Amino acid sequence: MNTGCIFCKIANGQIPVHAIYENEEFFVFPDRNAQAPVHILVIPKKHFETILDVDDPNLLGRGLSAAIEGARRTNLDESGFRIVINTRDDGGQTVYHLHFHVLGGRFMNWPPG
Ligand code: 5GP
Ligand code: ZN
């Protein structure tokens, strides 16, 4: 728990949000500023500032599995989706608690902006 971190507060229930999926390690919930018809976030309950700070590479695999479960539960598995991890300044990261975006419900343009 990193005091002052908004995603730590969401992960520990201090800020209530709708849980799309949760397991002991990850929490999946809607982004409050959706950039697609479906836009959900996957956060580890443990605080890591960025993907560069993760000490256990297997956690990233488990996070992807949670993202896939979130995609299934929001019915994106047939139509498809995109998983994004913005990292530091040039990646456009604004919240420094590791998170995966899962976006879908429309065609996702390539290349991204
Ligand atoms: P980043 O820009 O760091 O990759 O993504 C941060 C995301 O978190 C943004 O898409 C933003 O809309 C979302 N976000 C920031 N604060 C909150 C919040 O308090 N609740 C929810 N549900 N999403 C948030
Ligand atoms: Zn945090």
PDB file of C-alpha atoms and ligand atoms in Angstrom:
ATOM      1  CA  MET A   1       0.000   0.000   0.000  1.00  0.00           C
ATOM      2  CA  ASN A   2       1.393   3.316  -1.135  1.00  0.00           C
ATOM      3  CA  THR A   3      -0.462   6.097   0.672  1.00  0.00           C
ATOM      4  CA  GLY A   4      -1.666   8.669  -1.817  1.00  0.00           C
ATOM      5  CA  CYS A   5      -1.846   6.135  -4.662  1.00  0.00           C
ATOM      6  CA  ILE A   6      -5.348   6.100  -6.130  1.00  0.00           C
ATOM      7  CA  PHE A   7      -5.058   2.537  -7.457  1.00  0.00           C
ATOM      8  CA  CYS A   8      -3.873   1.227  -4.062  1.00  0.00           C
ATOM      9  CA  LYS A   9      -7.033   2.801  -2.603  1.00  0.00           C
ATOM     10  CA  ILE A  10      -9.160   1.075  -5.252  1.00  0.00           C
ATOM     11  CA  ALA A  11      -7.349  -2.248  -4.723  1.00  0.00           C
ATOM     12  CA  ASN A  12      -7.912  -2.229  -0.959  1.00  0.00           C
ATOM     13  CA  GLY A  13     -11.536  -1.062  -1.138  1.00  0.00           C
ATOM     14  CA  GLN A  14     -10.992   2.446   0.248  1.00  0.00           C
ATOM     15  CA  ILE A  15     -12.445   3.818  -2.987  1.00  0.00           C
ATOM     16  CA  PRO A  16     -15.335   1.578  -4.055  1.00  0.00           C
ATOM     17  CA  VAL A  17     -15.594   0.674  -7.742  1.00  0.00           C
ATOM     18  CA  HIS A  18     -17.496  -1.968  -9.686  1.00  0.00           C
ATOM     19  CA  ALA A  19     -15.401  -5.144  -9.733  1.00  0.00           C
ATOM     20  CA  ILE A  20     -15.514  -6.879 -13.101  1.00  0.00           C
ATOM     21  CA  TYR A  21     -13.177  -9.580 -11.844  1.00  0.00           C
ATOM     22  CA  GLU A  22     -11.006 -10.056  -8.789  1.00  0.00           C
ATOM     23  CA  ASN A  23      -8.647 -12.682  -7.482  1.00  0.00           C
ATOM     24  CA  GLU A  24      -6.178 -12.596  -4.626  1.00  0.00           C
ATOM     25  CA  GLU A  25      -3.556 -10.784  -6.664  1.00  0.00           C
ATOM     26  CA  PHE A  26      -5.436  -8.612  -9.220  1.00  0.00           C
ATOM     27  CA  PHE A  27      -8.431  -6.332  -9.448  1.00  0.00           C
ATOM     28  CA  VAL A  28     -10.281  -5.505 -12.702  1.00  0.00           C
ATOM     29  CA  PHE A  29     -12.624  -2.512 -12.961  1.00  0.00           C
ATOM     30  CA  PRO A  30     -13.900   0.038 -15.502  1.00  0.00           C
ATOM     31  CA  ASP A  31     -11.731   3.004 -16.462  1.00  0.00           C
ATOM     32  CA  ARG A  32     -13.508   6.200 -15.335  1.00  0.00           C
ATOM     33  CA  ASN A  33     -12.641   7.944 -18.614  1.00  0.00           C
ATOM     34  CA  ALA A  34     -13.370   5.244 -21.194  1.00  0.00           C
ATOM     35  CA  GLN A  35     -11.604   5.570 -24.551  1.00  0.00           C
ATOM     36  CA  ALA A  36     -13.668   2.790 -26.161  1.00  0.00           C
ATOM     37  CA  PRO A  37     -17.104   1.213 -25.584  1.00  0.00           C
ATOM     38  CA  VAL A  38     -15.328  -1.215 -23.252  1.00  0.00           C
ATOM     39  CA  HIS A  39     -12.308   0.088 -21.362  1.00  0.00           C
ATOM     40  CA  ILE A  40     -11.223  -1.734 -18.251  1.00  0.00           C
ATOM     41  CA  LEU A  41      -8.144  -1.631 -16.066  1.00  0.00           C
ATOM     42  CA  VAL A  42      -6.263  -4.530 -14.494  1.00  0.00           C
ATOM     43  CA  ILE A  43      -4.183  -3.704 -11.446  1.00  0.00           C
ATOM     44  CA  PRO A  44      -2.048  -5.838  -9.169  1.00  0.00           C
ATOM     45  CA  LYS A  45      -3.123  -5.340  -5.554  1.00  0.00           C
ATOM     46  CA  LYS A  46       0.553  -4.874  -4.728  1.00  0.00           C
ATOM     47  CA  HIS A  47       1.974  -1.490  -5.685  1.00  0.00           C
ATOM     48  CA  PHE A  48       4.556  -1.343  -8.476  1.00  0.00           C
ATOM     49  CA  GLU A  49       5.179   2.067 -10.034  1.00  0.00           C
ATOM     50  CA  THR A  50       5.730   0.738 -13.548  1.00  0.00           C
ATOM     51  CA  ILE A  51       6.262  -2.530 -15.400  1.00  0.00           C
ATOM     52  CA  LEU A  52       9.995  -1.869 -14.937  1.00  0.00           C
ATOM     53  CA  ASP A  53       9.634  -2.323 -11.185  1.00  0.00           C
ATOM     54  CA  VAL A  54       8.064  -5.785 -11.213  1.00  0.00           C
ATOM     55  CA  ASP A  55      10.401  -8.245  -9.512  1.00  0.00           C
ATOM     56  CA  ASP A  56       8.559 -11.442 -10.486  1.00  0.00           C
ATOM     57  CA  PRO A  57       8.130 -11.868 -14.275  1.00  0.00           C
ATOM     58  CA  ASN A  58       5.463 -14.515 -13.658  1.00  0.00           C
ATOM     59  CA  LEU A  59       3.272 -11.812 -12.120  1.00  0.00           C
ATOM     60  CA  LEU A  60       3.038 -10.252 -15.575  1.00  0.00           C
ATOM     61  CA  GLY A  61       1.754 -13.518 -17.002  1.00  0.00           C
ATOM     62  CA  ARG A  62      -0.813 -13.792 -14.240  1.00  0.00           C
ATOM     63  CA  GLY A  63      -1.787 -10.168 -14.921  1.00  0.00           C
ATOM     64  CA  LEU A  64      -2.337 -10.982 -18.589  1.00  0.00           C
ATOM     65  CA  SER A  65      -4.492 -13.916 -17.538  1.00  0.00           C
ATOM     66  CA  ALA A  66      -6.565 -11.545 -15.378  1.00  0.00           C
ATOM     67  CA  ALA A  67      -6.827  -9.165 -18.361  1.00  0.00           C
ATOM     68  CA  ILE A  68      -8.082 -12.022 -20.557  1.00  0.00           C
ATOM     69  CA  GLU A  69     -10.627 -12.966 -17.899  1.00  0.00           C
ATOM     70  CA  GLY A  70     -11.742  -9.313 -17.832  1.00  0.00           C
ATOM     71  CA  ALA A  71     -12.088  -9.385 -21.646  1.00  0.00           C
ATOM     72  CA  ARG A  72     -14.207 -12.545 -21.452  1.00  0.00           C
ATOM     73  CA  ARG A  73     -16.440 -11.103 -18.757  1.00  0.00           C
ATOM     74  CA  THR A  74     -17.059  -7.974 -20.836  1.00  0.00           C
ATOM     75  CA  ASN A  75     -17.824 -10.119 -23.907  1.00  0.00           C
ATOM     76  CA  LEU A  76     -14.820  -9.026 -25.945  1.00  0.00           C
ATOM     77  CA  ASP A  77     -13.550 -12.516 -26.660  1.00  0.00           C
ATOM     78  CA  GLU A  78     -15.413 -12.900 -29.982  1.00  0.00           C
ATOM     79  CA  SER A  79     -14.942  -9.368 -31.353  1.00  0.00           C
ATOM     80  CA  GLY A  80     -11.411  -8.869 -30.030  1.00  0.00           C
ATOM     81  CA  PHE A  81      -9.611  -6.360 -27.888  1.00  0.00           C
ATOM     82  CA  ARG A  82      -6.313  -4.622 -27.238  1.00  0.00           C
ATOM     83  CA  ILE A  83      -4.165  -4.795 -24.091  1.00  0.00           C
ATOM     84  CA  VAL A  84      -1.976  -1.745 -23.443  1.00  0.00           C
ATOM     85  CA  ILE A  85       0.638  -0.955 -20.790  1.00  0.00           C
ATOM     86  CA  ASN A  86       1.606   2.709 -20.907  1.00  0.00           C
ATOM     87  CA  THR A  87       5.029   3.188 -19.334  1.00  0.00           C
ATOM     88  CA  ARG A  88       6.586   6.437 -18.078  1.00  0.00           C
ATOM     89  CA  ASP A  89       6.487   9.779 -19.890  1.00  0.00           C
ATOM     90  CA  ASP A  90       6.694   8.770 -23.537  1.00  0.00           C
ATOM     91  CA  GLY A  91       4.344   5.863 -22.944  1.00  0.00           C
ATOM     92  CA  GLY A  92       1.748   8.309 -21.638  1.00  0.00           C
ATOM     93  CA  GLN A  93       1.560   6.830 -18.142  1.00  0.00           C
ATOM     94  CA  THR A  94      -0.393   9.091 -15.788  1.00  0.00           C
ATOM     95  CA  VAL A  95      -1.016   6.793 -12.807  1.00  0.00           C
ATOM     96  CA  TYR A  96       2.166   5.328 -11.368  1.00  0.00           C
ATOM     97  CA  HIS A  97       0.690   2.047 -10.161  1.00  0.00           C
ATOM     98  CA  LEU A  98       1.157  -0.667 -12.784  1.00  0.00           C
ATOM     99  CA  HIS A  99      -1.981  -1.305 -14.803  1.00  0.00           C
ATOM    100  CA  PHE A 100      -3.043  -3.000 -18.022  1.00  0.00           C
ATOM    101  CA  HIS A 101      -5.704  -1.348 -20.148  1.00  0.00           C
ATOM    102  CA  VAL A 102      -8.109  -3.666 -21.983  1.00  0.00           C
ATOM    103  CA  LEU A 103      -9.936  -1.851 -24.777  1.00  0.00           C
ATOM    104  CA  GLY A 104     -12.600  -3.110 -27.149  1.00  0.00           C
ATOM    105  CA  GLY A 105     -16.102  -2.809 -28.486  1.00  0.00           C
ATOM    106  CA  ARG A 106     -14.893  -0.998 -31.607  1.00  0.00           C
ATOM    107  CA  PHE A 107     -12.074  -1.409 -34.123  1.00  0.00           C
ATOM    108  CA  MET A 108      -8.816  -0.310 -32.503  1.00  0.00           C
ATOM    109  CA  ASN A 109      -6.764   1.785 -34.912  1.00  0.00           C
ATOM    110  CA  TRP A 110      -3.106   1.068 -35.644  1.00  0.00           C
ATOM    111  CA  PRO A 111      -0.680   2.681 -35.124  1.00  0.00           C
ATOM    112  CA  PRO A 112      -1.898   4.176 -31.850  1.00  0.00           C
ATOM    113  CA  GLY A 113      -1.425   7.920 -31.391  1.00  0.00           C
TER     114      GLY A 113
HETATM  115  P1  5GP B   1      -2.409   5.700 -17.811  1.00  0.00           P
HETATM  116  O1  5GP B   1      -2.604   7.029 -18.496  1.00  0.00           O
HETATM  117  O2  5GP B   1      -1.559   5.832 -16.564  1.00  0.00           O
HETATM  118  O3  5GP B   1      -1.969   4.591 -18.709  1.00  0.00           O
HETATM  119  O4  5GP B   1      -3.860   5.261 -17.363  1.00  0.00           O
HETATM  120  C1  5GP B   1      -4.484   5.702 -16.205  1.00  0.00           C
HETATM  121  C2  5GP B   1      -5.939   5.436 -16.398  1.00  0.00           C
HETATM  122  O5  5GP B   1      -6.574   5.446 -15.137  1.00  0.00           O
HETATM  123  C3  5GP B   1      -6.647   6.499 -17.245  1.00  0.00           C
HETATM  124  O6  5GP B   1      -7.251   5.868 -18.359  1.00  0.00           O
HETATM  125  C4  5GP B   1      -7.672   7.112 -16.288  1.00  0.00           C
HETATM  126  O7  5GP B   1      -8.886   7.419 -16.932  1.00  0.00           O
HETATM  127  C5  5GP B   1      -7.831   6.035 -15.244  1.00  0.00           C
HETATM  128  N1  5GP B   1      -8.134   6.522 -13.914  1.00  0.00           N
HETATM  129  C6  5GP B   1      -7.439   7.455 -13.212  1.00  0.00           C
HETATM  130  N2  5GP B   1      -7.975   7.629 -11.997  1.00  0.00           N
HETATM  131  C7  5GP B   1      -9.022   6.770 -11.908  1.00  0.00           C
HETATM  132  C8  5GP B   1      -9.972   6.491 -10.881  1.00  0.00           C
HETATM  133  O8  5GP B   1      -9.956   7.068  -9.792  1.00  0.00           O
HETATM  134  N3  5GP B   1     -10.913   5.552 -11.159  1.00  0.00           N
HETATM  135  C9  5GP B   1     -10.956   4.886 -12.358  1.00  0.00           C
HETATM  136  N4  5GP B   1     -11.921   3.979 -12.503  1.00  0.00           N
HETATM  137  N5  5GP B   1     -10.066   5.113 -13.338  1.00  0.00           N
HETATM  138  C10 5GP B   1      -9.120   6.057 -13.133  1.00  0.00           C
HETATM  139 ZN    ZN B   2      -0.476   1.940  -5.749  1.00  0.00          ZN
END
